[in-house]
CSV table of C-alpha atoms and ligand atoms in Angstrom, one decimal:
chain,number,residue,atom,x,y,z
O,234,MET,CA,-83.2,-11.9,76.5
O,235,GLY,CA,-83.2,-11.2,72.8
O,236,THR,CA,-81.5,-9.1,70.1
O,237,ALA,CA,-83.5,-6.1,68.9
O,238,SER,CA,-83.1,-4.7,65.4
O,239,PRO,CA,-82.2,-0.9,65.4
O,240,ARG,CA,-85.3,0.0,63.4
O,241,ASP,CA,-87.7,-1.7,66.1
O,242,GLU,CA,-85.8,0.0,69.0
O,243,PRO,CA,-87.0,3.3,70.1
O,244,ALA,CA,-83.8,4.0,72.0
O,245,PHE,CA,-81.6,3.4,69.0
O,246,ALA,CA,-81.2,7.1,68.2
O,247,SER,CA,-79.6,7.7,71.6
O,248,ALA,CA,-77.6,4.4,71.4
O,249,THR,CA,-75.8,5.9,68.3
O,250,SER,CA,-74.9,9.0,70.3
O,251,LEU,CA,-73.9,6.9,73.4
O,252,ALA,CA,-71.6,4.9,71.1
O,253,GLU,CA,-70.0,8.2,69.8
O,254,GLU,CA,-69.6,9.4,73.4
O,255,PHE,CA,-68.0,6.1,74.3
O,256,ARG,CA,-65.5,6.4,71.5
O,257,ARG,CA,-64.8,10.0,72.5
O,258,ARG,CA,-64.1,9.0,76.1
O,259,HIS,CA,-62.3,5.7,75.6
O,260,GLY,CA,-60.8,6.0,72.0
O,261,ALA,CA,-62.4,2.6,71.0
O,262,GLU,CA,-65.8,1.2,70.0
O,263,PRO,CA,-68.1,-0.3,72.8
O,264,GLU,CA,-68.2,-4.1,72.5
O,265,SER,CA,-71.9,-4.0,73.1
O,266,ILE,CA,-74.8,-1.7,73.9
O,267,TRP,CA,-77.7,-2.9,75.9
O,268,PHE,CA,-81.3,-1.5,76.5
O,269,SER,CA,-82.8,-2.2,79.9
O,270,PRO,CA,-86.4,-1.0,80.4
O,271,GLY,CA,-88.1,1.0,83.1
O,272,ARG,CA,-91.3,-0.3,84.6
O,273,VAL,CA,-94.8,0.9,85.7
O,274,ASN,CA,-96.9,-1.0,88.2
O,275,THR,CA,-100.6,-1.3,87.4
O,276,MET,CA,-101.9,-3.1,90.4
O,277,GLY,CA,-100.6,-4.2,93.8
O,278,ALA,CA,-99.4,-0.9,95.2
O,279,HIS,CA,-97.1,-1.2,98.2
O,280,LEU,CA,-97.7,-4.9,98.4
O,281,ASP,CA,-94.3,-6.3,97.4
O,282,TYR,CA,-92.8,-5.8,100.8
O,283,ASN,CA,-96.0,-7.2,102.4
O,284,GLY,CA,-95.8,-10.4,100.5
O,285,GLY,CA,-98.7,-9.6,98.2
O,286,PRO,CA,-99.3,-9.9,94.4
O,287,VAL,CA,-98.2,-7.1,91.9
O,288,MET,CA,-98.8,-6.5,88.2
O,289,PRO,CA,-96.1,-4.4,86.7
O,290,CYS,CA,-94.9,-4.2,83.1
O,291,ALA,CA,-91.8,-3.0,81.4
O,292,ILE,CA,-92.1,0.2,79.2
O,293,ASP,CA,-90.3,1.1,76.1
O,294,ARG,CA,-88.1,3.7,77.8
O,295,GLY,CA,-85.1,2.8,79.8
O,296,THR,CA,-81.3,2.7,80.4
O,297,LEU,CA,-78.7,2.2,77.8
O,298,VAL,CA,-75.4,0.6,78.8
O,299,ALA,CA,-72.3,0.6,76.6
O,300,LEU,CA,-69.4,-1.4,77.6
O,301,ARG,CA,-66.0,-2.7,76.6
O,302,ARG,CA,-63.8,-5.1,78.6
O,303,ARG,CA,-60.3,-4.0,79.7
O,304,ALA,CA,-57.3,-6.2,80.2
O,305,ASP,CA,-55.6,-4.0,82.8
O,306,GLY,CA,-57.7,-4.8,85.9
O,307,ARG,CA,-59.3,-1.3,86.0
O,308,ALA,CA,-62.9,-0.3,85.6
O,309,THR,CA,-64.6,3.0,84.9
O,310,ILE,CA,-68.3,4.0,85.3
O,311,ALA,CA,-69.8,7.1,83.8
O,312,SER,CA,-73.1,8.5,82.6
O,313,THR,CA,-74.3,11.0,80.0
O,314,SER,CA,-76.7,12.4,82.8
O,315,PHE,CA,-74.1,13.0,85.6
O,316,GLU,CA,-70.8,14.8,85.8
O,317,GLY,CA,-67.6,12.8,86.5
O,318,GLU,CA,-66.2,9.4,86.1
O,319,LEU,CA,-65.5,6.7,88.6
O,320,SER,CA,-62.1,5.0,87.8
O,321,PHE,CA,-60.7,2.2,90.0
O,322,GLU,CA,-58.8,-1.0,90.4
O,323,VAL,CA,-61.2,-4.0,90.4
O,324,ARG,CA,-59.0,-5.8,93.1
O,325,ALA,CA,-59.3,-2.8,95.5
O,326,PRO,CA,-62.3,-2.4,97.8
O,327,PRO,CA,-65.1,-0.9,95.7
O,328,PRO,CA,-65.2,3.0,96.0
O,329,ARG,CA,-68.8,3.4,97.2
O,330,GLY,CA,-69.6,7.1,97.3
O,331,GLY,CA,-73.3,7.8,98.0
O,332,ARG,CA,-73.8,8.5,94.3
O,333,TRP,CA,-75.9,7.0,91.4
O,334,SER,CA,-72.8,5.0,90.4
O,335,ASP,CA,-73.2,2.9,93.5
O,336,TYR,CA,-75.9,0.9,91.8
O,337,PRO,CA,-73.8,-0.3,88.8
O,338,LEU,CA,-70.8,-0.6,91.1
O,339,GLY,CA,-72.7,-2.9,93.5
O,340,VAL,CA,-73.6,-5.1,90.5
O,341,LEU,CA,-70.1,-5.2,89.2
O,342,HIS,CA,-68.8,-6.0,92.7
O,343,ALA,CA,-71.3,-9.0,92.9
O,344,LEU,CA,-70.3,-10.4,89.5
O,345,LEU,CA,-66.6,-10.0,90.1
O,346,ALA,CA,-67.1,-12.0,93.3
O,347,ARG,CA,-68.9,-14.7,91.2
O,348,LEU,CA,-65.9,-14.7,88.7
O,349,ARG,CA,-63.4,-15.1,91.6
O,350,SER,CA,-65.5,-17.9,93.1
O,351,GLU,CA,-65.3,-19.8,89.8
O,352,GLY,CA,-61.4,-19.4,89.9
O,353,ARG,CA,-61.4,-16.8,87.2
O,354,GLY,CA,-59.2,-13.6,87.6
O,355,PRO,CA,-60.8,-10.2,87.8
O,356,SER,CA,-61.2,-8.5,84.5
O,357,GLY,CA,-61.6,-4.7,83.9
O,358,VAL,CA,-64.4,-2.9,82.1
O,359,ASP,CA,-65.5,0.5,80.9
O,360,LEU,CA,-69.2,1.2,81.5
O,361,LEU,CA,-71.1,4.2,80.1
O,362,TYR,CA,-74.8,4.9,80.8
O,363,GLY,CA,-77.4,6.8,78.9
O,364,GLY,CA,-81.0,6.4,77.9
O,365,ASP,CA,-84.3,8.2,78.2
O,366,LEU,CA,-85.8,7.1,81.6
O,367,PRO,CA,-86.7,10.0,83.9
O,368,ILE,CA,-84.9,9.7,87.3
O,369,GLY,CA,-87.0,9.9,90.5
O,370,ALA,CA,-90.3,9.6,88.6
O,371,GLY,CA,-91.3,6.2,90.1
O,372,LEU,CA,-90.3,4.3,86.8
O,373,SER,CA,-87.6,2.4,88.6
O,374,SER,CA,-84.5,3.8,87.1
O,375,SER,CA,-82.4,2.0,89.7
O,376,ALA,CA,-83.8,-1.5,88.8
O,377,SER,CA,-83.4,-0.6,85.2
O,378,ILE,CA,-79.7,0.2,85.7
O,379,CYS,CA,-79.0,-2.8,88.0
O,380,VAL,CA,-80.8,-5.4,86.0
O,381,GLY,CA,-79.3,-4.0,82.7
O,382,THR,CA,-75.8,-4.0,84.2
O,383,ALA,CA,-76.1,-7.6,85.5
O,384,ARG,CA,-77.4,-8.8,82.1
O,385,ALA,CA,-74.7,-6.9,80.1
O,386,LEU,CA,-71.8,-7.8,82.4
O,387,SER,CA,-73.0,-11.5,82.6
O,388,GLU,CA,-72.5,-11.8,78.8
O,389,ALA,CA,-69.2,-9.8,78.7
O,390,PHE,CA,-67.7,-12.0,81.5
O,391,GLU,CA,-69.2,-15.2,80.1
O,392,LEU,CA,-71.1,-15.8,83.2
O,393,GLU,CA,-74.2,-17.6,82.2
O,394,SER,CA,-76.8,-15.9,84.3
O,395,SER,CA,-80.4,-17.0,84.4
O,396,ASP,CA,-83.0,-14.3,84.7
O,397,LEU,CA,-83.3,-15.2,88.4
O,398,GLN,CA,-79.5,-14.8,88.9
O,399,VAL,CA,-79.7,-11.4,87.2
O,400,VAL,CA,-82.5,-10.4,89.7
O,401,GLU,CA,-80.4,-11.7,92.6
O,402,ALA,CA,-77.4,-9.6,91.5
O,403,ALA,CA,-79.6,-6.6,91.2
O,404,LEU,CA,-81.1,-7.1,94.7
O,405,LEU,CA,-77.7,-7.7,96.2
O,406,ALA,CA,-76.6,-4.4,94.7
O,407,GLU,CA,-79.6,-2.4,95.9
O,408,ARG,CA,-80.1,-3.9,99.3
O,409,GLY,CA,-76.7,-5.2,100.3
O,410,PHE,CA,-74.4,-2.6,98.6
O,411,VAL,CA,-76.5,0.7,98.3
O,412,GLY,CA,-78.5,-0.2,101.4
O,413,VAL,CA,-82.1,0.6,100.1
O,414,ARG,CA,-85.0,-1.3,101.7
O,415,CYS,CA,-86.5,-2.1,98.4
O,416,GLY,CA,-89.1,-4.8,97.6
O,417,ILE,CA,-88.6,-7.5,95.0
O,418,MET,CA,-91.1,-6.1,92.4
O,419,ASP,CA,-88.8,-3.7,90.4
O,420,PRO,CA,-86.0,-6.1,89.4
O,421,TYR,CA,-88.5,-8.8,88.6
O,422,ALA,CA,-90.6,-6.4,86.6
O,423,VAL,CA,-87.5,-5.4,84.5
O,424,ALA,CA,-85.9,-8.9,84.2
O,425,MET,CA,-88.9,-11.1,83.6
O,426,ALA,CA,-90.8,-8.6,81.3
O,427,ARG,CA,-92.4,-10.0,78.2
O,428,PRO,CA,-93.6,-7.9,75.3
O,429,GLY,CA,-97.4,-7.2,75.3
O,430,ALA,CA,-97.9,-8.6,78.8
O,431,LEU,CA,-98.2,-7.6,82.4
O,432,LEU,CA,-96.1,-9.6,84.9
O,433,TRP,CA,-98.1,-11.4,87.7
O,434,LEU,CA,-95.6,-11.7,90.5
O,435,ASP,CA,-96.7,-13.2,93.8
O,436,CYS,CA,-94.2,-11.6,96.3
O,437,LYS,CA,-94.8,-14.2,99.0
O,438,ASP,CA,-93.1,-17.0,97.1
O,439,ALA,CA,-91.7,-15.1,94.1
O,440,SER,CA,-93.7,-17.2,91.6
O,441,TRP,CA,-94.5,-15.3,88.5
O,442,THR,CA,-96.3,-15.7,85.1
O,443,SER,CA,-97.3,-13.3,82.3
O,444,VAL,CA,-100.8,-12.0,81.8
O,445,PRO,CA,-101.4,-10.9,78.2
O,446,LEU,CA,-102.8,-7.4,77.4
O,447,ASP,CA,-104.6,-6.9,74.1
O,448,LEU,CA,-102.5,-4.2,72.6
O,449,GLU,CA,-104.9,-3.9,69.6
O,450,SER,CA,-107.5,-2.4,72.0
O,451,VAL,CA,-105.7,-0.9,74.9
O,452,SER,CA,-102.8,1.5,75.6
O,453,ILE,CA,-100.9,2.3,78.8
O,454,ALA,CA,-100.2,6.0,79.4
O,455,VAL,CA,-97.9,7.5,82.0
O,456,LEU,CA,-98.5,11.0,83.2
O,457,ASP,CA,-95.5,12.6,84.9
O,458,THR,CA,-96.3,15.4,87.4
O,459,HIS,CA,-92.6,16.3,87.5
O,460,VAL,CA,-93.1,16.6,91.3
O,461,ARG,CA,-90.0,15.1,93.1
O,462,ARG,CA,-90.1,14.9,96.8
O,463,GLU,CA,-86.8,14.9,98.6
O,464,LEU,CA,-88.2,13.1,101.6
O,465,ALA,CA,-89.8,10.4,99.6
O,466,GLN,CA,-87.3,7.8,100.7
O,467,VAL,CA,-87.9,8.6,104.4
O,468,ALA,CA,-91.7,8.5,103.9
O,469,PHE,CA,-91.3,5.1,102.0
O,470,ASN,CA,-89.2,3.6,104.8
O,471,GLU,CA,-91.8,4.8,107.3
O,472,ARG,CA,-94.6,3.0,105.4
O,473,VAL,CA,-92.5,-0.2,105.4
O,474,GLN,CA,-92.0,0.1,109.2
O,475,GLN,CA,-95.7,0.9,109.8
O,476,CYS,CA,-96.8,-2.1,107.8
O,477,SER,CA,-94.5,-4.3,109.8
O,478,ALA,CA,-95.7,-2.9,113.1
O,479,ALA,CA,-99.3,-3.5,112.1
O,480,PHE,CA,-98.5,-7.1,111.2
O,481,GLU,CA,-96.8,-7.7,114.6
O,482,VAL,CA,-100.2,-6.8,116.3
O,483,LEU,CA,-102.4,-8.6,113.8
O,484,ARG,CA,-100.5,-11.9,113.9
O,485,THR,CA,-101.4,-12.3,117.5
O,486,LEU,CA,-105.0,-12.7,116.3
O,487,GLN,CA,-104.1,-14.9,113.3
O,488,PRO,CA,-101.0,-16.8,114.3
O,489,ALA,CA,-100.8,-18.8,111.0
O,490,ALA,CA,-100.2,-15.6,109.0
O,491,THR,CA,-96.6,-15.1,107.8
O,492,CYS,CA,-97.0,-11.7,106.3
O,493,LEU,CA,-99.5,-8.8,106.1
O,494,ARG,CA,-100.8,-10.2,102.8
O,495,ASP,CA,-102.2,-13.2,104.8
O,496,ILE,CA,-104.3,-11.2,107.1
O,497,GLU,CA,-108.1,-11.6,106.5
O,498,ARG,CA,-110.6,-8.8,106.6
O,499,ALA,CA,-112.3,-10.3,109.7
O,500,THR,CA,-109.0,-10.3,111.6
O,501,LEU,CA,-108.5,-6.6,110.8
O,502,GLU,CA,-112.0,-5.8,111.9
O,503,ARG,CA,-111.4,-7.6,115.3
O,504,ALA,CA,-108.1,-5.7,115.7
O,505,ARG,CA,-109.2,-2.1,114.9
O,506,ALA,CA,-109.3,-1.2,118.6
O,507,LEU,CA,-105.7,-2.6,119.1
O,508,LEU,CA,-104.1,-0.6,116.3
O,509,GLU,CA,-103.1,3.0,116.4
O,510,PRO,CA,-105.1,4.9,113.7
O,511,PRO,CA,-102.4,5.1,111.0
O,512,LEU,CA,-101.5,1.5,111.4
O,513,ALA,CA,-105.1,0.4,111.0
O,514,SER,CA,-105.3,2.5,107.8
O,515,ARG,CA,-102.1,1.2,106.4
O,516,ALA,CA,-103.2,-2.4,107.1
O,517,ALA,CA,-106.6,-1.8,105.6
O,518,HIS,CA,-105.0,-0.6,102.4
O,519,VAL,CA,-102.9,-3.7,102.1
O,520,VAL,CA,-105.7,-6.1,102.9
O,521,GLU,CA,-108.1,-4.5,100.4
O,522,GLU,CA,-105.4,-4.1,97.8
O,523,VAL,CA,-104.6,-7.7,97.9
O,524,ALA,CA,-108.3,-8.6,97.2
O,525,ARG,CA,-108.4,-5.9,94.4
O,526,THR,CA,-105.3,-7.2,92.7
O,527,PHE,CA,-106.7,-10.8,92.5
O,528,GLU,CA,-110.0,-9.3,91.2
O,529,ALA,CA,-108.2,-7.2,88.6
O,530,ARG,CA,-106.2,-10.2,87.3
O,531,ASP,CA,-109.4,-12.2,87.0
O,532,ALA,CA,-111.1,-9.4,85.2
O,533,LEU,CA,-108.2,-9.1,82.7
O,534,LEU,CA,-108.1,-12.8,82.1
O,535,ALA,CA,-111.9,-12.7,81.4
O,536,GLY,CA,-111.3,-9.9,78.9
O,537,ASP,CA,-113.0,-7.3,81.2
O,538,VAL,CA,-110.6,-4.4,80.7
O,539,ALA,CA,-113.1,-2.0,82.3
O,540,GLY,CA,-113.3,-4.1,85.4
O,541,PHE,CA,-109.4,-4.0,85.6
O,542,GLY,CA,-109.4,-0.2,85.2
O,543,ALA,CA,-112.0,0.2,87.9
O,544,ARG,CA,-109.7,-1.6,90.4
O,545,MET,CA,-106.8,0.8,89.4
O,546,THR,CA,-108.9,3.8,90.2
O,547,ALA,CA,-110.1,2.3,93.5
O,548,ALA,CA,-106.5,1.5,94.4
O,549,HIS,CA,-105.7,5.3,93.9
O,550,ALA,CA,-108.5,6.2,96.4
O,551,SER,CA,-107.0,3.9,98.9
O,552,LEU,CA,-103.4,5.1,98.3
O,553,ARG,CA,-104.7,8.6,98.9
O,554,ALA,CA,-106.9,8.1,102.0
O,555,ASN,CA,-105.5,5.0,103.7
O,556,PHE,CA,-101.9,4.8,102.7
O,557,GLU,CA,-101.4,8.6,102.5
O,558,VAL,CA,-98.8,8.5,99.7
O,559,SER,CA,-100.5,10.7,97.1
O,560,VAL,CA,-100.1,14.4,96.5
O,561,ARG,CA,-102.6,16.9,95.0
O,562,GLU,CA,-100.9,16.9,91.6
O,563,LEU,CA,-101.3,13.1,91.3
O,564,ASP,CA,-105.0,13.3,92.5
O,565,LEU,CA,-105.7,16.0,89.9
O,566,LEU,CA,-104.3,13.8,87.1
O,567,VAL,CA,-106.3,10.7,88.3
O,568,GLU,CA,-109.4,12.7,88.5
O,569,CYS,CA,-109.0,14.3,85.1
O,570,ALA,CA,-107.8,11.1,83.3
O,571,THR,CA,-110.7,9.0,84.6
O,572,SER,CA,-113.2,11.6,83.3
O,573,VAL,CA,-111.9,11.2,79.7
O,574,PRO,CA,-114.2,8.8,77.6
O,575,GLY,CA,-112.3,5.6,76.8
O,576,VAL,CA,-110.0,5.7,80.0
O,577,HIS,CA,-110.6,2.5,81.9
O,578,GLY,CA,-108.8,3.5,85.1
O,579,ALA,CA,-105.8,5.5,86.6
O,580,ARG,CA,-103.7,5.6,89.7
O,581,LEU,CA,-100.4,6.7,90.9
O,582,THR,CA,-97.5,4.4,90.2
O,583,GLY,CA,-94.3,3.6,92.2
O,584,ALA,CA,-94.0,4.7,95.7
O,585,GLY,CA,-96.0,7.9,95.4
O,586,PHE,CA,-95.1,11.3,97.0
O,587,GLY,CA,-95.0,12.7,93.4
O,588,GLY,CA,-93.9,11.1,90.3
O,589,CYS,CA,-96.3,9.5,87.8
O,590,VAL,CA,-99.9,8.4,87.2
O,591,VAL,CA,-100.5,5.3,85.1
O,592,ALA,CA,-103.7,5.1,83.1
O,593,LEU,CA,-105.2,2.2,81.1
O,594,LEU,CA,-107.2,3.5,78.1
O,595,ALA,CA,-108.9,2.4,74.9
O,596,ARG,CA,-106.7,2.8,71.9
O,597,GLY,CA,-107.7,6.1,70.2
O,598,ALA,CA,-108.4,7.9,73.4
O,599,GLU,CA,-104.7,9.0,73.8
O,600,GLN,CA,-105.1,12.4,72.2
O,601,GLU,CA,-108.1,13.4,74.3
O,602,LEU,CA,-106.3,12.2,77.4
O,603,ARG,CA,-103.3,14.4,76.5
O,604,GLU,CA,-105.4,17.5,75.8
O,605,ALA,CA,-107.7,17.2,78.8
O,606,CYS,CA,-105.1,16.4,81.4
O,607,GLY,CA,-102.5,18.8,79.9
O,608,ALA,CA,-104.8,21.7,80.0
O,609,ALA,CA,-106.4,21.0,83.4
O,610,PHE,CA,-103.1,20.5,85.1
O,611,ALA,CA,-101.4,23.5,83.5
O,612,GLY,CA,-104.4,25.7,84.5
O,613,LEU,CA,-104.0,24.8,88.1
O,614,HIS,CA,-100.2,24.3,88.5
O,615,GLY,CA,-98.7,26.4,85.8
O,616,TRP,CA,-96.6,23.7,84.1
O,617,ARG,CA,-97.6,20.9,81.9
O,618,PRO,CA,-97.2,17.2,82.8
O,619,SER,CA,-95.5,14.9,80.4
O,620,ILE,CA,-98.0,12.4,79.0
O,621,GLU,CA,-96.4,9.4,77.2
O,622,VAL,CA,-98.1,6.3,75.8
O,623,TYR,CA,-96.1,3.1,76.1
O,624,ARG,CA,-96.1,-0.4,74.8
O,625,PRO,CA,-95.4,-3.0,77.4
O,626,GLY,CA,-92.0,-4.1,76.1
O,627,GLY,CA,-89.6,-7.0,76.8
O,628,GLY,CA,-86.7,-7.2,79.3
O,629,PRO,CA,-83.1,-6.2,78.8
O,630,ARG,CA,-81.7,-6.9,75.4
O,631,ARG,CA,-78.5,-6.3,73.5
O,632,LEU,CA,-79.0,-3.9,70.6
O,633,ALA,CA,-78.0,-5.1,67.2
O,634,ARG,CA,-75.4,-2.7,65.6
V,856,LIG,C1,-91.3,1.6,95.2
V,856,LIG,C2,-90.5,0.4,95.5
V,856,LIG,C3,-91.2,-0.9,95.1
V,856,LIG,C4,-92.6,-0.9,95.6
V,856,LIG,C5,-93.3,0.4,95.2
V,856,LIG,C6,-94.7,0.6,95.8
V,856,LIG,O1,-91.3,1.8,93.8
V,856,LIG,O2,-89.2,0.4,94.9
V,856,LIG,O3,-90.5,-2.0,95.5
V,856,LIG,O4,-92.7,-1.1,97.0
V,856,LIG,O5,-92.6,1.5,95.7
V,856,LIG,O6,-95.6,-0.4,95.2
């Protein structure tokens, strides 16, 4: 956690308008405004819920949270992106409503419970959300909201939360309160982010470290197809369930394994006849992606960016053929991006079924990537993808004002 200066902070322009909106709604200045990043994952696709390693980084786009404590035991939650305001007594049962506000409400609920367990009375708060993170694009707007809320409220309520406690509050909100079967990658990626680095998170034991990226020589681009699939959550849950069904069969041949990540290639080969075809393909993706992610990390640590990029592109092929979470718009962008000179690799990021492609490229190749992919995509689909270049930024931070 740190304090960013307004000039360094790309989200500052909208922080100023968020402060104005806050004054308009509440007749008072916000006590603080926080920036919480979104994330992209570069390697380790669909490995977090299989106990494997992942390599995400925070991006310099995200959620803004403006807040002010209240003394009357009431809370409000509102956003510049959605209509309406949730207003309630903090002592009453939380008004869960199947809306976006369930995410911050779940975090507030968890932190109020912590306050009470420390013998401190419930306090009230006004929360207003803004920012520039596209929703449903696979850039983890939900983790950005939850982690940012946990960090901001921890400070406001004088709860000294470690990064790990912030992650726990975010997971409690997403899994326990909203009821999403999410893995651990997203809140870790947001809370543990370090500028100029990828996070290496081993989801088997939640150990993590940072792997530096040489930002003098490489850029990270995110290409948004603008395709949003309504059934993405159902399809995601189906993949989670298929992986666990495959593991139930495979563990009979390798009893020491505790998760799909532990399964060896030889075990998978022996089990092919025992697994239904989709389950064999899902397991093959996981087993190969675990190996690729270790190789990618070693390549990056050895300064071999091209080797890292090659693993990203190979990951996409497996996500398309074995895991079946790609769509033709994503395939087109990966194909087009990887044909641009200076692009080291590209793949879909997030769960898939639409959303974004992440590409790793040499600095200086950004313009050609924009032109080539923009034109090829528009020619086929009739609309242009958004193509943004990001710096891997730090985790949630209070904005200086
Ligand atoms: C979604 C989930 C993550 C992870 C990815 C796939 O983004 O929220 O936890 O499982 O899909 O890698």
